[in-house]
C-alpha positions as CSV (number, residue, x, y, z in Angstrom):
1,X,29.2,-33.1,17.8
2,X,26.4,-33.1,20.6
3,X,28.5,-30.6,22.7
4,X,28.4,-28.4,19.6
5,X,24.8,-28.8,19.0
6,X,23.9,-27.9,22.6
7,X,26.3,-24.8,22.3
8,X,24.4,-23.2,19.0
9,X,20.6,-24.3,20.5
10,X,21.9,-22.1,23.7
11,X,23.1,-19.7,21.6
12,X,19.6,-19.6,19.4
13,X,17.1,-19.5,22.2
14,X,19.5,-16.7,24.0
15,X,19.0,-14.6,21.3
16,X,15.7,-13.2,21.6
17,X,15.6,-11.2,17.9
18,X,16.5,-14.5,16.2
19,X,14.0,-16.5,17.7
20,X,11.6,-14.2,17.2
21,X,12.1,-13.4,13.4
22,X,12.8,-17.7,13.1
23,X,9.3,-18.6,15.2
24,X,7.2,-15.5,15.1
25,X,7.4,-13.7,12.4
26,X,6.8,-17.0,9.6
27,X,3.0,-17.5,11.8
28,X,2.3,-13.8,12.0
29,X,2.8,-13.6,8.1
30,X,1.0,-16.7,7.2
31,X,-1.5,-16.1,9.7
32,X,-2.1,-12.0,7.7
33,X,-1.5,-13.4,4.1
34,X,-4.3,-16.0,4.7
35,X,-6.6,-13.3,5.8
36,X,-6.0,-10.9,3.1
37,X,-5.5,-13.7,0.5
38,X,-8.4,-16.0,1.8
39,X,-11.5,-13.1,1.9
40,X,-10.6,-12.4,-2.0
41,X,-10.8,-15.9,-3.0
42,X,-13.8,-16.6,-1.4
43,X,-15.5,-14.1,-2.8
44,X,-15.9,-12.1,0.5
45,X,-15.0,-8.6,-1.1
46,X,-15.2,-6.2,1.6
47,X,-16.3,-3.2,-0.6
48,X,-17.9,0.2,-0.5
49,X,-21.1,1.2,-2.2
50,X,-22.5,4.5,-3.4
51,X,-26.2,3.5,-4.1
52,X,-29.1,6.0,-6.6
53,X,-32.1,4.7,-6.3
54,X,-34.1,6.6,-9.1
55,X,-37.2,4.2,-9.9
56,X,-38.6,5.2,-6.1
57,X,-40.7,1.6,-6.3
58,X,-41.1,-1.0,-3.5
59,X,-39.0,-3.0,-5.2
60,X,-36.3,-0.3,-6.4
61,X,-36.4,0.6,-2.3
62,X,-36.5,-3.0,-1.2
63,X,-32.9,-4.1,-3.5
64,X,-31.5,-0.5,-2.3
65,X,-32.1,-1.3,1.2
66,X,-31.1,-5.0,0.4
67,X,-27.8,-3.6,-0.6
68,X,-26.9,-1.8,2.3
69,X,-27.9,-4.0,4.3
70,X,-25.1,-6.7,2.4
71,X,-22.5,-4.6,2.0
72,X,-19.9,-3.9,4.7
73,X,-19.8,0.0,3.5
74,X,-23.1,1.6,1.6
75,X,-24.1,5.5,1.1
76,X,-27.3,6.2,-0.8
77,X,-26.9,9.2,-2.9
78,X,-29.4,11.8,-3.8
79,X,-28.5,11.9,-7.2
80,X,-26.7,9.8,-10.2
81,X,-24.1,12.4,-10.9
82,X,-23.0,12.1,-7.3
83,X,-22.7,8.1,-7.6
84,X,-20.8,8.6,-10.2
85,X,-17.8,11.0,-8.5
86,X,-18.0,8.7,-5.5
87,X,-16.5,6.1,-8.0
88,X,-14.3,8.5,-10.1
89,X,-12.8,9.6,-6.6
90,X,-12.3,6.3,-5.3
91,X,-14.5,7.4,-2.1
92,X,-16.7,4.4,-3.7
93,X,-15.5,1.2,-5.0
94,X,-18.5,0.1,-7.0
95,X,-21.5,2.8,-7.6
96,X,-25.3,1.1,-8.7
97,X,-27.8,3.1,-10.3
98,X,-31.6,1.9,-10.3
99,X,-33.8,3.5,-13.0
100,X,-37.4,2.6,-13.5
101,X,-38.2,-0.8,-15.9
102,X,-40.7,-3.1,-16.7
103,X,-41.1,-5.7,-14.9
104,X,-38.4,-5.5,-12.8
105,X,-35.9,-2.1,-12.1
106,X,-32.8,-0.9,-14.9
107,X,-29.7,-1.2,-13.1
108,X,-26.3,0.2,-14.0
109,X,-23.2,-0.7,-12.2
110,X,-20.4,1.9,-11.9
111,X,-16.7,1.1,-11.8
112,X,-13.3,2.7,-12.2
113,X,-10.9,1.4,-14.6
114,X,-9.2,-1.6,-13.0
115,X,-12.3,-2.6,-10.5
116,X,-13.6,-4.6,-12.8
117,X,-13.3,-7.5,-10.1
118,X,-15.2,-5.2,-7.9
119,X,-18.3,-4.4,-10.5
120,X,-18.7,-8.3,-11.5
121,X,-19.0,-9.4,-8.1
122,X,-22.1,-6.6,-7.5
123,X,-23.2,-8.0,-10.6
124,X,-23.4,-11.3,-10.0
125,X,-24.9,-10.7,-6.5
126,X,-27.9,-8.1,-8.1
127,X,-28.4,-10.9,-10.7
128,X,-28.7,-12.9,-8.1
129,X,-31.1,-11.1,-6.0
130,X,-33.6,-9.9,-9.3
131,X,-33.9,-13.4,-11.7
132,X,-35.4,-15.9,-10.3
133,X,-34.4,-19.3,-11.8
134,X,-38.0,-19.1,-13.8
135,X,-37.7,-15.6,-14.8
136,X,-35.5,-14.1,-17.9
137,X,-32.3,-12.5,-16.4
138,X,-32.5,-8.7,-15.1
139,X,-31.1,-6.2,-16.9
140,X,-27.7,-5.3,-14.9
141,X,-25.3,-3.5,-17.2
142,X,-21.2,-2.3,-15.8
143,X,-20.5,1.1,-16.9
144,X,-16.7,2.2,-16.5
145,X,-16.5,6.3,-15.3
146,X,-13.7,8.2,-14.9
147,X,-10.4,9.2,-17.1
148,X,-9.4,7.3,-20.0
149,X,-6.4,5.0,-19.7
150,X,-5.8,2.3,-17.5
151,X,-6.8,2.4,-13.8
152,X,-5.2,-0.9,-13.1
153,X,-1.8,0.2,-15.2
154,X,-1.2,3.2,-13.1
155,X,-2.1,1.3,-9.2
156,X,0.4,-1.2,-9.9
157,X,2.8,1.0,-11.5
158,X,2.3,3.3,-8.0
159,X,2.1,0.0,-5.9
160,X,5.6,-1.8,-7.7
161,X,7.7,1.2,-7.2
162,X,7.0,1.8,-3.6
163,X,7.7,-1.8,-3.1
164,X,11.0,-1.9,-4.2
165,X,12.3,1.6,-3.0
166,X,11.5,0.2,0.2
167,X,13.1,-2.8,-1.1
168,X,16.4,-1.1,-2.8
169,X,16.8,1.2,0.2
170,X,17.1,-1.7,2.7
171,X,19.9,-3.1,0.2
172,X,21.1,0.3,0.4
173,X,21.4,0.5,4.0
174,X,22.9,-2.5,4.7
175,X,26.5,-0.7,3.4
176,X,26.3,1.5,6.6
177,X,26.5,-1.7,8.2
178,X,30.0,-2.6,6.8
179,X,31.3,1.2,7.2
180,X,30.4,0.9,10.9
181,X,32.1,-2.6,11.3
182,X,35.2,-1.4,9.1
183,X,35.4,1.6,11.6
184,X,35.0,3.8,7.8
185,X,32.0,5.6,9.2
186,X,33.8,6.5,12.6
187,X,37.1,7.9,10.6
188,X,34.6,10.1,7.7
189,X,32.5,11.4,11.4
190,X,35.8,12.6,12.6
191,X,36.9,14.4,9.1
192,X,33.5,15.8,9.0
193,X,33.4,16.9,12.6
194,X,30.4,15.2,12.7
195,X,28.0,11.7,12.2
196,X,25.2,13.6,10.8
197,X,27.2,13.9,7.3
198,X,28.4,11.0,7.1
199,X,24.8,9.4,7.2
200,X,23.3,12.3,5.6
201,X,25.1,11.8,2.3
202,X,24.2,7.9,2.2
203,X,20.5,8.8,2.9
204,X,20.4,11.9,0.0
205,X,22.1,8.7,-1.9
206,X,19.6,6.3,-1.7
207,X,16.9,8.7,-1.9
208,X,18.2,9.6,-5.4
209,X,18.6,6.2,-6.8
210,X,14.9,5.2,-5.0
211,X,13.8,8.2,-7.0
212,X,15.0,7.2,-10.3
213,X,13.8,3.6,-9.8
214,X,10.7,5.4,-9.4
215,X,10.8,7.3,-12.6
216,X,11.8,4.2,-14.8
217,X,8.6,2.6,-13.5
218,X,6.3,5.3,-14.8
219,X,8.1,6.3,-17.8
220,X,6.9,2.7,-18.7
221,X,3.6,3.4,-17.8
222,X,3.1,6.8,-19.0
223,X,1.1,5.3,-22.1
224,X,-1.1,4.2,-19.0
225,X,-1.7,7.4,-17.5
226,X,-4.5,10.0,-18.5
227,X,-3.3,13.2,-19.8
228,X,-2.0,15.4,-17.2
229,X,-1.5,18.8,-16.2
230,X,1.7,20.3,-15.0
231,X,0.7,20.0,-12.0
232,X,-0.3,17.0,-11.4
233,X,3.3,16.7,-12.8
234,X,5.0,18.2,-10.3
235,X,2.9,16.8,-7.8
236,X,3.4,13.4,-8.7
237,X,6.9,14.1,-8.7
238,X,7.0,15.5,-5.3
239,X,5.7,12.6,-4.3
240,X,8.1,10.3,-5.9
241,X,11.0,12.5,-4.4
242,X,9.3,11.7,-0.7
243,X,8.5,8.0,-1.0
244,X,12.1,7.4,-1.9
245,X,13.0,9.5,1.1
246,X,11.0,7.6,3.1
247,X,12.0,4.5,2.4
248,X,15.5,5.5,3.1
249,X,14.9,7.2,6.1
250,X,13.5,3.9,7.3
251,X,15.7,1.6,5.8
252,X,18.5,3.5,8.0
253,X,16.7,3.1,11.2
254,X,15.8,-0.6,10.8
255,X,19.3,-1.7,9.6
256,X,21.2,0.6,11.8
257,X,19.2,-0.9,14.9
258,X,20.7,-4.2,14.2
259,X,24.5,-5.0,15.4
260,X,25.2,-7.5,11.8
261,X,23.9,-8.1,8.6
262,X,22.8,-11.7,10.3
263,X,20.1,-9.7,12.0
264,X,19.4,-7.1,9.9
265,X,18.8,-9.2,6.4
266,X,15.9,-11.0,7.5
267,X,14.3,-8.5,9.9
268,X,14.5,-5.7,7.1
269,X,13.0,-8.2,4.4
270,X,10.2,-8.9,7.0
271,X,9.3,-5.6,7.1
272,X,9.2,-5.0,3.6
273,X,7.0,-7.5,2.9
274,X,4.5,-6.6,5.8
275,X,4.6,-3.2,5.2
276,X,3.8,-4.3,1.4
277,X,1.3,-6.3,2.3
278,X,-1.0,-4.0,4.6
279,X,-0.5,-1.1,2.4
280,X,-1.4,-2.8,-0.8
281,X,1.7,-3.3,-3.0
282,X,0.7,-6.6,-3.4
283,X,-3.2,-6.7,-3.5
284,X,-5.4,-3.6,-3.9
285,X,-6.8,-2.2,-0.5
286,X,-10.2,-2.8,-1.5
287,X,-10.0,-6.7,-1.9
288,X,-8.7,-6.6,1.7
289,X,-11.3,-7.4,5.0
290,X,-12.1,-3.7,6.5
291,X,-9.5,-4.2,9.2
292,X,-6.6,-4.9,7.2
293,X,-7.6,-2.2,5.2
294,X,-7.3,0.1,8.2
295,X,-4.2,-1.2,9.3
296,X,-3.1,-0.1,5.8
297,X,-3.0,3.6,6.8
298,X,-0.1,3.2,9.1
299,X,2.1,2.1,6.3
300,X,3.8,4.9,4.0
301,X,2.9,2.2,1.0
302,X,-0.9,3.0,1.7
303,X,-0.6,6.7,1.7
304,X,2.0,6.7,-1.3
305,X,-0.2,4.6,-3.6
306,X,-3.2,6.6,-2.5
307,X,-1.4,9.9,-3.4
308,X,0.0,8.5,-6.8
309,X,-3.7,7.8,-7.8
310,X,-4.9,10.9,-7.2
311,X,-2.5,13.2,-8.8
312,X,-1.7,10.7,-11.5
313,X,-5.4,9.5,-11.7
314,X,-8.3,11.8,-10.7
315,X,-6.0,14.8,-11.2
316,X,-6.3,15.8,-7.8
317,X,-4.5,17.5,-4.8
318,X,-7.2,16.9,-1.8
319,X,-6.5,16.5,1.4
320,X,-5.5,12.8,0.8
321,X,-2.4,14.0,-1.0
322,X,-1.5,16.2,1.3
323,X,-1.6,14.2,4.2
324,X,0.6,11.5,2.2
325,X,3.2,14.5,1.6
326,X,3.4,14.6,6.0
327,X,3.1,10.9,6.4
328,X,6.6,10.4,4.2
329,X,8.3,13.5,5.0
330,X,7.5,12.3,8.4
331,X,8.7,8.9,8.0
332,X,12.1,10.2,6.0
333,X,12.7,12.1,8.9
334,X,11.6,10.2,12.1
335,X,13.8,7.6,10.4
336,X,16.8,9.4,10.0
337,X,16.6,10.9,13.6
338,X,16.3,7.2,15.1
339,X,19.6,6.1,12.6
340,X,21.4,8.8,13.8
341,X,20.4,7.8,17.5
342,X,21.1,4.6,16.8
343,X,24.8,5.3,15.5
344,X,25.8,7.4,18.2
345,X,24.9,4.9,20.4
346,X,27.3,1.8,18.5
347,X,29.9,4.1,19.0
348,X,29.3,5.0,22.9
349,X,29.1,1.6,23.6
């Protein structure tokens, strides 16, 4: 029994993967989750402002400067109308608008549908700053801009279905696994005359079931969604048709990097859940500490759930949308050039 014991804790600290998915990995989550988790709890929301200050008093000035001064990210805007499409275009988290009042300023507090968390905490903070305990409370009022429908209904229906095509696909790839070990994928490259085929067909597979995963999600939510214009439509199903390509693409060259399922299971549901994480799948970007949030942007999550609210959302095919379209192309085929690379080299050595 001791002789065994020794033989599987050489085996363990000899492989280097293992140890580091058993020993790493578990502190590097915990050690992200608690910073991304822990700011939003405390209250530390790490937001953007676009600031009108239209009173032009001392004290209008003073809470304006006041305000940029607290937040981590502040504009001041020329005019109201230009608050407000920094908030309808999500360029702004929260927008505040100062108008003159007696005693003290008017203030309106913009938000999007779904920010709500956002607006209450400027709120509370501009109550804050204006009442003092003897005084009556200022008047602070939250106005919602944008679209009609549900802000919130359509980022989570974006943020859900990225997570599990990314999810699904890694399930999906784990059958190339038992096709190499079977020696099925080595007979289909010789019938084909070729491995790019054989791996081709199981990544237009799984890009076709991640896509219609995808379309259950929103044809749920499409009560949710403003009305739309063809299109946005098409756009939003373009980009449907390229996150589930992604993920597959990347599911392939995770899994196919591994030599068993042993290795590849809990390596490929790491990465999920980072990549989840960071790009806000599981918590909206803006809750997250500036860093985290720029971390986000190397994550096809971040730039698929930043696409699916402007098309779906604000109507819109900006530059955002477009860069998202060459991130997951990108990423669909970066990752089936390194499963293919990967393959070829199983079977050479």
């Amino acid at each position: 029994m001791i002789a065994l014991f020794l033989a599987h804790a050489r085996g363990f600290v000899r492989d280097l993967p293992g140890l580091v998915m058993t020993l790493a990995l578990p502190a590097l989550v915990y050690l992200m989750f608690s910073a991304i988790f822990g700011a939003g709890s405390r209250g530390e929301l790490d937001l953007t402002l676009a600031i009108h200050d239209g009173a032009q008093t001392p004290a209008s000035r003073a809470l304006a400067d006041g305000l940029v001064e607290g937040a981590a990210r502040a504009e001041l805007l020329a005019g109201a109308a230009d608050a407000e499409r920094a908030v309808e275009s999500g360029r702004a988290d929260v927008g505040v608008l100062i108008a003159p009042g007696s005693p003290l300023p008017s203030i309106q507090v913009l938000s999007a549908s779904g920010r709500t968390v956002a607006a209450q905490a400027v709120r509370a903070e501009l109550d804050a700053a204006l009442s003092p305990a003897e005084a009556t409370p200022s008047a602070v009022t939250v106005r919602a801009v944008g679209p009609e429908g549900d802000m919130q209904a359509v980022y989570y229906a974006g943020a859900v279905s990225v997570m599990f095509v990314f999810f699904a696909a890694m399930h999906g790839a784990m059958g190339a696994l038992d096709d190499r070990r079977s020696g099925l994928t080595a007979r289909l490259s010789l019938a084909a005359g070729s491995l790019p085929p054989v791996l081709g067909a199981r990544f237009a597979w799984m890009t076709t079931v991640g896509a219609a995963q995808s379309l259950v999600v929103f044809a749920i939510a499409w009560r949710a969604l403003p009305p739309l214009e063809p299109l946005s439509i098409a756009a939003g199903l373009l980009t449907l048709i390229l996150v589930a390509a992604a993920g597959s693409g990347l599911a392939l060259a995770v899994v196919l990097w591994c030599r068993a399922r042993d290795q590849a299971q809990p390596l490929s549901t790491v990465v999920v859940l980072l990549l989840a994480a960071l790009g806000g799948s599981m918590v909206p970007r803006f809750l997250m500490p500036e860093l985290f949030r720029d971390l986000g942007w190397l994550t096809p999550h971040a730039w698929a759930i930043e696409a699916y609210q402007a098309v779906l959302w604000r109507g819109e095919i900006d530059g955002v949308v477009q860069g998202a379209w060459l991130v997951l192309a990108g990423t669909a085929a970066a990752g089936f050039m390194i499963a293919l690379a990967a393959e070829r080299r199983r079977r050479l050595g």
